[in-house]
Amino acid sequence: MESAVRSSDISSDRVARLGLICWRKPWLVIAGWTIVCLAAALAIPQMSDRLLSGSGKIEGSVSQRVDSQLVSEFEVSEGQSLVLVYHSQDLVGRAAAADEIAERVDETLAQLETIDRVIPATDIVEDSGDGSTQALIINFRLDNSLATEQQVPLVRAKIDRLFSDVASSMSHLEWAITGRAALTYDINIFSARDSADAELRAIPLTSTVLLLTFGTILSAILPIVLAIAARTAAFASILVIAGEWEVSNLAQSITTMISLALGIDYALFIYHRYRRELGNDAADRDHKSAKIAREAAMLKAMANSGKVVLYSGTVVAIGMGGLLLTPLMQTRSIGLGGLCAVIFSVASALTLLPALLSLIAPNVLDWPRMLRIRMPPQAGTRWTSWGQIVVKRPLTAIFSSLCIMALLAAPAMQTVFGFPEDDFLPEELESARGLTMLEDLGAKGLVSPVFIIVSDASGRPVISLERTEALSQFIAKIGTDPRVSEVLSPSLTPGTRYTPFGMPSADQMTNDAKDKILLRVVPSTKTDLAELRQLADEIPYWLDDRSLFVEVGGQAQYFNDFDARMKDGYAAIVGIVLGATGMLLLVLFRAPVAALKAMLLNLLSVGAGYGMVVFVFQLGYGATLFGLEEPTELVPTSVPIVIFAVLFGLSMDYEIFLISRMRESFLRHGDNALSIVEGLAATGSVITGAALIMAVVFGAFAFSGIVILQMTGLGLATAVIVDAVIIRSLLGPALMTLAGGWNWWPLKVDGSKIQSQV
C-alpha cells in the first residue's frame, strides 16, 4: 500500500510532494522554524524603534517640495522641534514664576548637545487668559524627524525630573511634551503595545471557536501555534526590510491581524481535510497500517486543500501587492506587512503543519476525549438541506441576499473623505494630553504650522519696492483671516528686521539668493483640520503679483497631497488587482463564468464592509461601542483601498475552497445542482468556522486605540461574516444554480468520461 501511495497521481502533485518531504523530515522542518522564530523573537523589541509613524514623504508633491526648500534654502526643518506645555493654578498672575521655570528648563536641556534653544511661545499665541498654562518651544540641531523622535524619551526624562522637583513647591502641576515628533514617537510605542493587546484579545476567542469546531484541546491549539509562528517570522522579515526602506508602524498591526487570521484559517482548511480523509478509525489500526493511512490522508489533504491554500494565498498576495503600487509609505507598509503575513502563513500551513502532524498520532490529537464534542452521524445534513433549499428557490435567495447587501453598502454613498482630528488619538498618550493643554492655551497651531514660500522663477529678489504693496496685502490678508492666529514674515520695510521664535533673524526667512521668502502661519486654536486644509488650498490664489509663485507646505498641505495621490491611484490598484486575480482564477477554475462570478461577489463583500465603516465611524451609529465619544465625521482616503486590497484576497479564500469542492463533485457526476449541494455540505461548516475566526481576529482590532485600525478591523470583520453567511452560502450558490452548465464552460460534460478520469 505504501508503494501505491508513492506512485499515485496525488503524490506527483507538487504541493503534495512538498508535504510528503516535510512529513518524512519533521525534525528538520521544525528545527528550521524554531531557529527563525527564536531569532525573530529576540529582534521584535526593536520594532518600535525601526518603524515610523505617519505616511512618509509624498515624492513630487507640493508639500514635499516645500519641506525640501525649508532645509536647503532656509535651514529650517518643520519637524525638528518639541513643545513643552505645563499648567498650574499657582501660575496665575505670577509671570516671574513662569520665567523662572523657563530658565530652569533651558539650563536643564542645555546638557543635551542636540538642543539648539528653548523659546517661550507667549509672544506668538493668543492670550492664555489667566496665565495658568504656559508653553515652551524646544528646537533641535538636527536635520531629520527620525533623529528628533529618538530624542523624545531623553527630553522627557530630564523634564520629568525637573518638574517633579518644581511640583514640590507648586500645587497640581501638570506637564507634557508634545509636537509632531512626540506624537510620532508615542504612536509608534502605542501601536506595538496595541497590536500585542489585540492579539491577546483574539487568541482566547479563536481558541474557543477552534475548540467548538474540533472538540479537543490539542486540535484547537495546533492552528494557533502555526499562526503565531507565521506572525513571528513575518515580523522578522519586516525588520530586515525596515533596515533598508522606510516602513510605517501600521505594518506591525496589519501583520499581526493577517497572520492570525490566515495562519489559523489555512491550517484549519488542511487539518479539516486531513481528519476527514483519515477517518475516525485510523487510530484503531495496527501501527504500520495506521502510519501508512496517515501519510495517505496527508497526501490527499495537501493535494486538495493544500493546493487551494496555495492559490488562495497567491490571491491574497495579489491584493496586498496592489498596495505596494501606491506612492505613500503608509499604504505601502500595510501592503508589505500583509504580504509578509501571507507568505509565512502559507509556508507554515504547507511545511510546518505536515511536520507536526507526522509526529502527533490521531489519538493524541483527540485528547482529552471527555472534552470531545461528538457530532451526529449526519452532521452534514443541515448543510445539505440548506443547499437543496437554495437550489430549489434561487430567485428568492438572490433577491433576499441582494437586498441585505444593498442595505449594508448604502452608507458608503455618504462618504466624506478626510483625516479625523487629533481628538481621536488615544488619551493615554502624553503628546495627546499636551495637545489638549495647548488647545486651552490657544496655541494648538504650534504643532501644525503652515509654511508659505514665495519665489521668483526669474531669479529676481522677491522683496523690492515695486512688490512691497502686493506682498503687504498678501500677508495682511492671511493675517486677518479668522483661521489664522499669527503670520511670521520678514520685514518688508527697508532697514528693519524681525526675529520670530526659533529663528535668529529675518535672514532665515529669505534665502541666500533673495529670490525666495518664507512665511510661517500659526493657525488659530479654533481652526479645525478641514478648515486648515481649505486655507492651504486658497492661499496660493491670494497674491495679486502673478510674477511671483506661491507654494504652501505643512501638515494641512500634506493631507491635501495625500488625498490627491490616493484618489489618483484608486483606479490603477483596483484594475491591477482585478486583472491579476481574474487570470489566476481562470487558471484554477478553468471556467470564465465561475471566475467572473467570484470577483463580482467579492466586490459586494467589500461594499458591505466599507458601508459598515461609514455607518459606525463617520455617521456615528454605534460609535460609542468602540470607545468613541463622537463620530469622526470623516473617513481617511486610505481606508477604502486598504479594505479592498486586504478583503478581496481574504474573502476569495472561501470562494476558492467552495468552488474547488463543487468542481470535484461536478467532475465525478456532471450534475450542476448536485455539485452545488455537495460542495456546500462538504465546506459549509469549515467555511463558517473559518469566517468566525477571521471575524474574531479582525474584531479585536476594531477595539484598538488607533482609529484607522478600528475602521479597518470593523470593515474586515463585517465583510468576512457577510461573505461567509450571505455570499458563499446563499447568493453564490443561487447564481450558480441559474447559470447551470455555464458555470463550468468550456468543460464538456460527459458523465462516463468524467467518471473514468476520476
XYZ file of C-alpha atoms in Angstrom, residues 167-523:
357
model
C 5.871 70.262 41.748
C 7.041 70.136 45.364
C 6.522 73.900 45.576
C 3.614 74.244 43.144
C 0.251 72.527 43.587
C -1.412 70.410 40.917
C 1.331 70.936 38.345
C 0.698 69.114 35.054
C 3.110 68.936 32.142
C 3.536 67.167 28.806
C 5.904 67.067 25.838
C 4.064 67.225 22.526
C 4.693 68.179 18.895
C 4.775 66.176 15.671
C 7.910 64.220 16.635
C 6.463 63.408 20.075
C 3.189 62.279 18.512
C 5.080 60.031 16.114
C 7.156 58.537 18.920
C 4.112 57.915 21.122
C 2.073 56.354 18.324
C 4.956 54.004 17.495
C 5.153 52.795 21.088
C 1.379 52.610 21.431
C 0.978 50.744 18.130
C 3.359 47.997 19.246
C 1.539 47.603 22.564
C -1.859 47.839 20.899
C -1.030 45.020 18.467
C 0.017 42.808 21.359
C -3.183 43.651 23.244
C -5.317 42.872 20.179
C -3.533 39.547 19.836
C -4.252 38.748 23.481
C -7.924 39.594 22.925
C -8.145 37.467 19.785
C -6.340 34.278 20.815
C -8.693 33.180 23.655
C -11.739 33.755 21.450
C -10.260 31.946 18.448
C -9.240 29.099 20.750
C -12.852 28.790 21.853
C -14.089 28.676 18.254
C -11.491 26.043 17.355
C -12.377 24.011 20.433
C -16.025 24.024 19.393
C -15.017 23.111 15.827
C -12.748 20.161 16.661
C -13.851 19.311 20.175
C -10.359 18.658 21.549
C -7.779 20.937 23.116
C -4.739 19.871 21.069
C -6.616 20.169 17.785
C -7.611 23.691 18.787
C -4.078 24.671 19.793
C -2.382 23.424 16.598
C -3.685 26.142 14.199
C -2.856 28.851 16.740
C 0.731 27.603 17.023
C 1.052 27.799 13.237
C -0.407 31.322 13.163
C 1.971 32.575 15.859
C 4.925 31.025 14.030
C 3.849 32.760 10.811
C 3.412 36.088 12.606
C 6.811 35.861 14.276
C 8.607 35.021 11.027
C 6.748 37.825 9.238
C 7.903 40.293 11.900
C 11.493 39.229 11.280
C 11.186 39.862 7.553
C 9.679 43.311 8.178
C 12.565 44.209 10.471
C 15.044 43.251 7.766
C 13.199 45.337 5.176
C 12.901 48.282 7.595
C 16.685 48.365 7.750
C 16.782 49.435 4.092
C 13.466 51.209 3.445
C 11.000 53.336 5.370
C 8.256 51.184 6.909
C 5.236 52.501 8.813
C 4.244 51.173 12.230
C 0.943 50.097 10.652
C 2.890 47.192 9.122
C 3.197 45.659 12.589
C -0.528 45.833 13.266
C -1.600 44.562 9.851
C 0.941 41.715 10.064
C -0.500 40.586 13.386
C -4.030 40.852 12.038
C -3.427 38.945 8.790
C -1.059 36.348 10.266
C -3.531 35.305 12.945
C -6.484 35.253 10.564
C -4.819 33.486 7.644
C -2.479 31.311 9.685
C -5.400 29.794 11.584
C -7.674 29.588 8.532
C -5.139 27.880 6.288
C -4.206 25.382 8.979
C -7.914 24.794 9.586
C -8.607 24.038 5.901
C -5.799 21.492 5.577
C -6.271 19.935 9.004
C -10.030 19.571 8.449
C -9.396 17.744 5.164
C -6.694 15.594 6.766
C -9.037 14.422 9.523
C -11.788 13.785 7.000
C -9.518 11.690 4.790
C -8.026 9.843 7.721
C -11.357 8.654 9.050
C -12.378 8.041 12.624
C -10.966 4.506 12.728
C -7.382 5.327 11.764
C -6.171 5.236 15.347
C -7.589 1.719 15.850
C -5.436 0.105 13.146
C -2.132 -1.599 13.823
C 0.876 0.730 13.965
C 2.175 0.077 10.429
C -1.136 0.367 8.594
C -2.120 3.392 10.673
C 1.124 5.136 9.730
C 0.547 4.446 6.030
C -3.077 5.597 6.284
C -1.999 8.837 7.959
C 0.546 9.523 5.228
C -2.037 8.834 2.526
C -4.517 11.151 4.252
C -1.888 13.880 4.435
C -1.101 13.480 0.718
C -4.761 13.816 -0.230
C -5.220 16.794 2.073
C -2.189 18.559 0.622
C -3.110 17.715 -2.982
C -6.573 19.195 -2.499
C -6.812 21.662 0.389
C -3.085 22.381 0.298
C -3.330 23.421 -3.327
C -6.362 25.574 -2.513
C -4.351 27.256 0.268
C -1.528 27.962 -2.184
C -3.883 29.539 -4.722
C -5.770 31.415 -2.019
C -2.545 32.780 -0.596
C -1.500 33.899 -4.056
C -4.795 35.769 -4.488
C -4.358 37.473 -1.101
C -0.767 38.334 -2.031
C -2.008 39.956 -5.242
C -4.331 42.186 -3.231
C -1.572 43.137 -0.816
C 0.820 43.677 -3.695
C -1.606 46.205 -5.131
C -0.940 48.438 -2.122
C 2.770 48.420 -2.944
C 1.881 50.419 -6.053
C 0.747 53.413 -4.007
C 3.197 56.329 -3.672
C 2.654 56.549 0.094
C 4.758 54.917 2.781
C 1.730 54.218 4.983
C -0.249 52.189 2.444
C 2.871 50.547 1.018
C 3.738 49.407 4.538
C 0.278 47.915 5.007
C 0.760 46.025 1.752
C 4.237 44.943 2.822
C 3.054 43.722 6.221
C 0.152 41.851 4.662
C 2.388 40.321 2.008
C 4.868 39.031 4.589
C 1.986 37.666 6.669
C 0.511 35.818 3.676
C 3.828 34.307 2.610
C 4.613 32.891 6.035
C 1.020 31.812 6.714
C 1.072 29.738 3.528
C 4.563 28.474 4.340
C 3.597 27.366 7.849
C 0.482 25.568 6.589
C 2.330 23.757 3.791
C 5.506 22.841 5.711
C 5.161 23.094 9.490
C 1.676 21.560 9.675
C 2.627 18.282 7.871
C 5.760 18.046 10.027
C 3.789 18.402 13.260
C 1.040 16.030 12.112
C 3.590 13.337 11.333
C 4.717 13.386 14.962
C 1.260 13.502 16.536
C -0.919 10.414 16.345
C -4.668 10.960 15.834
C -5.476 9.526 19.251
C -3.183 12.155 20.802
C -4.928 14.928 18.869
C -8.221 13.580 20.229
C -7.055 14.119 23.818
C -8.805 14.602 26.131
C -11.716 12.539 24.899
C -14.040 13.700 27.657
C -13.974 17.190 26.082
C -14.567 15.950 22.598
C -17.829 17.107 21.054
C -19.281 14.185 19.129
C -21.055 15.278 16.001
C -24.133 13.304 14.970
C -23.682 10.776 12.157
C -25.476 13.062 9.701
C -23.577 16.234 10.653
C -23.653 17.496 7.077
C -27.401 17.011 6.750
C -28.196 20.586 7.708
C -25.893 21.998 5.046
C -27.261 19.502 2.537
C -30.801 20.606 3.364
C -29.789 24.247 3.101
C -28.169 23.650 -0.279
C -31.291 21.903 -1.558
C -33.448 24.868 -0.471
C -31.184 27.342 -2.292
C -31.100 25.197 -5.438
C -34.905 24.907 -5.465
C -35.533 28.642 -4.877
C -32.625 30.522 -6.471
C -34.582 33.687 -7.340
C -35.812 34.115 -3.771
C -32.273 33.589 -2.481
C -30.839 36.128 -4.933
C -33.449 38.792 -4.183
C -33.199 38.499 -0.390
C -29.403 38.452 -0.338
C -29.097 41.428 -2.702
C -31.477 43.423 -0.503
C -29.309 42.731 2.540
C -26.126 43.621 0.643
C -27.643 46.865 -0.652
C -28.706 47.822 2.868
C -25.205 47.226 4.238
C -23.414 49.020 1.397
C -25.778 52.031 1.183
C -23.975 54.193 3.809
C -20.863 54.157 1.607
C -22.663 56.587 -0.714
C -22.448 59.219 2.059
C -18.668 59.013 2.424
C -16.845 62.232 3.260
C -13.102 61.803 2.857
C -10.661 63.483 5.194
C -8.496 62.987 8.265
C -10.028 62.796 11.744
C -8.794 65.438 14.183
C -6.135 64.774 16.813
C -9.054 64.456 19.261
C -9.254 60.799 18.231
C -5.753 59.993 19.454
C -5.600 57.654 22.479
C -5.981 59.698 25.661
C -3.151 57.863 27.406
C -0.557 59.354 25.024
C 1.431 62.141 26.663
C 1.582 64.009 23.357
C -2.221 63.848 23.059
C -2.598 65.302 26.563
C -0.176 68.016 25.551
C -2.325 68.907 22.549
C -5.331 69.307 24.826
C -3.347 71.626 27.091
C -2.135 73.636 24.088
C -5.721 73.991 22.955
C -6.575 75.501 26.348
C -3.680 77.910 25.864
C -4.854 78.841 22.395
C -1.634 77.503 20.879
C -2.573 74.188 19.287
C -1.452 75.617 15.957
C 2.166 75.445 17.138
C 2.295 71.766 16.172
C 0.672 72.221 12.752
C 2.036 75.427 11.196
C 1.501 76.358 7.559
C 4.656 77.245 5.614
C 4.458 79.518 2.581
C 7.322 80.022 0.148
C 7.026 82.940 -2.261
C 9.543 82.760 -5.106
C 10.532 84.437 -8.348
C 11.296 81.953 -11.095
C 13.427 84.517 -12.951
C 15.800 84.864 -10.003
C 14.983 88.481 -9.151
C 14.710 89.481 -5.461
C 11.232 88.843 -4.113
C 11.323 91.859 -1.789
C 11.545 95.019 -3.869
C 9.844 98.425 -3.955
C 7.513 97.502 -6.811
C 6.374 94.343 -4.995
C 6.020 95.747 -1.486
C 2.359 96.639 -1.840
C 1.323 93.274 -3.311
C 3.281 91.323 -0.676
C 1.952 93.504 2.150
C -1.616 92.939 1.012
C -0.929 89.206 0.681
C 0.468 88.936 4.216
C -2.275 91.151 5.622
C -4.994 89.029 4.031
C -3.513 85.896 5.580
C -3.100 87.582 8.963
C -6.689 88.860 9.094
C -8.205 85.521 8.146
C -10.195 84.154 11.135
C -8.475 80.787 10.717
C -5.063 82.366 11.435
C -3.561 83.360 14.778
C -0.265 84.863 13.606
C 1.845 85.328 10.472
C 5.615 85.359 10.888
C 7.381 87.046 7.976
C 10.477 89.063 7.121
C 10.034 92.806 7.377
C 9.043 94.449 4.117
C 10.318 97.818 5.357
C 13.971 98.582 4.410
C 16.314 98.797 7.400
C 14.188 96.768 9.840
C 14.498 93.167 10.979
C 12.045 90.780 12.608
C 13.025 87.882 14.852
C 10.397 85.102 15.026
C 10.678 82.262 17.513
C 13.299 79.652 16.738
C 14.990 81.799 14.088
C 17.960 84.050 14.899
C 16.992 86.749 12.407
C 14.876 87.611 9.423
C 17.753 86.487 7.219
C 16.442 82.956 7.742
C 13.148 83.986 6.189
C 14.864 84.865 2.926
C 17.193 82.556 1.045
C 20.743 83.492 0.069
C 19.744 84.387 -3.490
C 16.934 86.620 -2.160
C 14.587 85.124 -4.785
C 12.513 83.321 -2.130
C 10.925 84.337 1.152
C 9.389 82.194 3.866
C 6.171 82.927 5.729
C 5.079 80.873 8.720
C 1.388 80.828 9.602
C 0.273 79.796 13.090
C -3.366 78.606 12.891
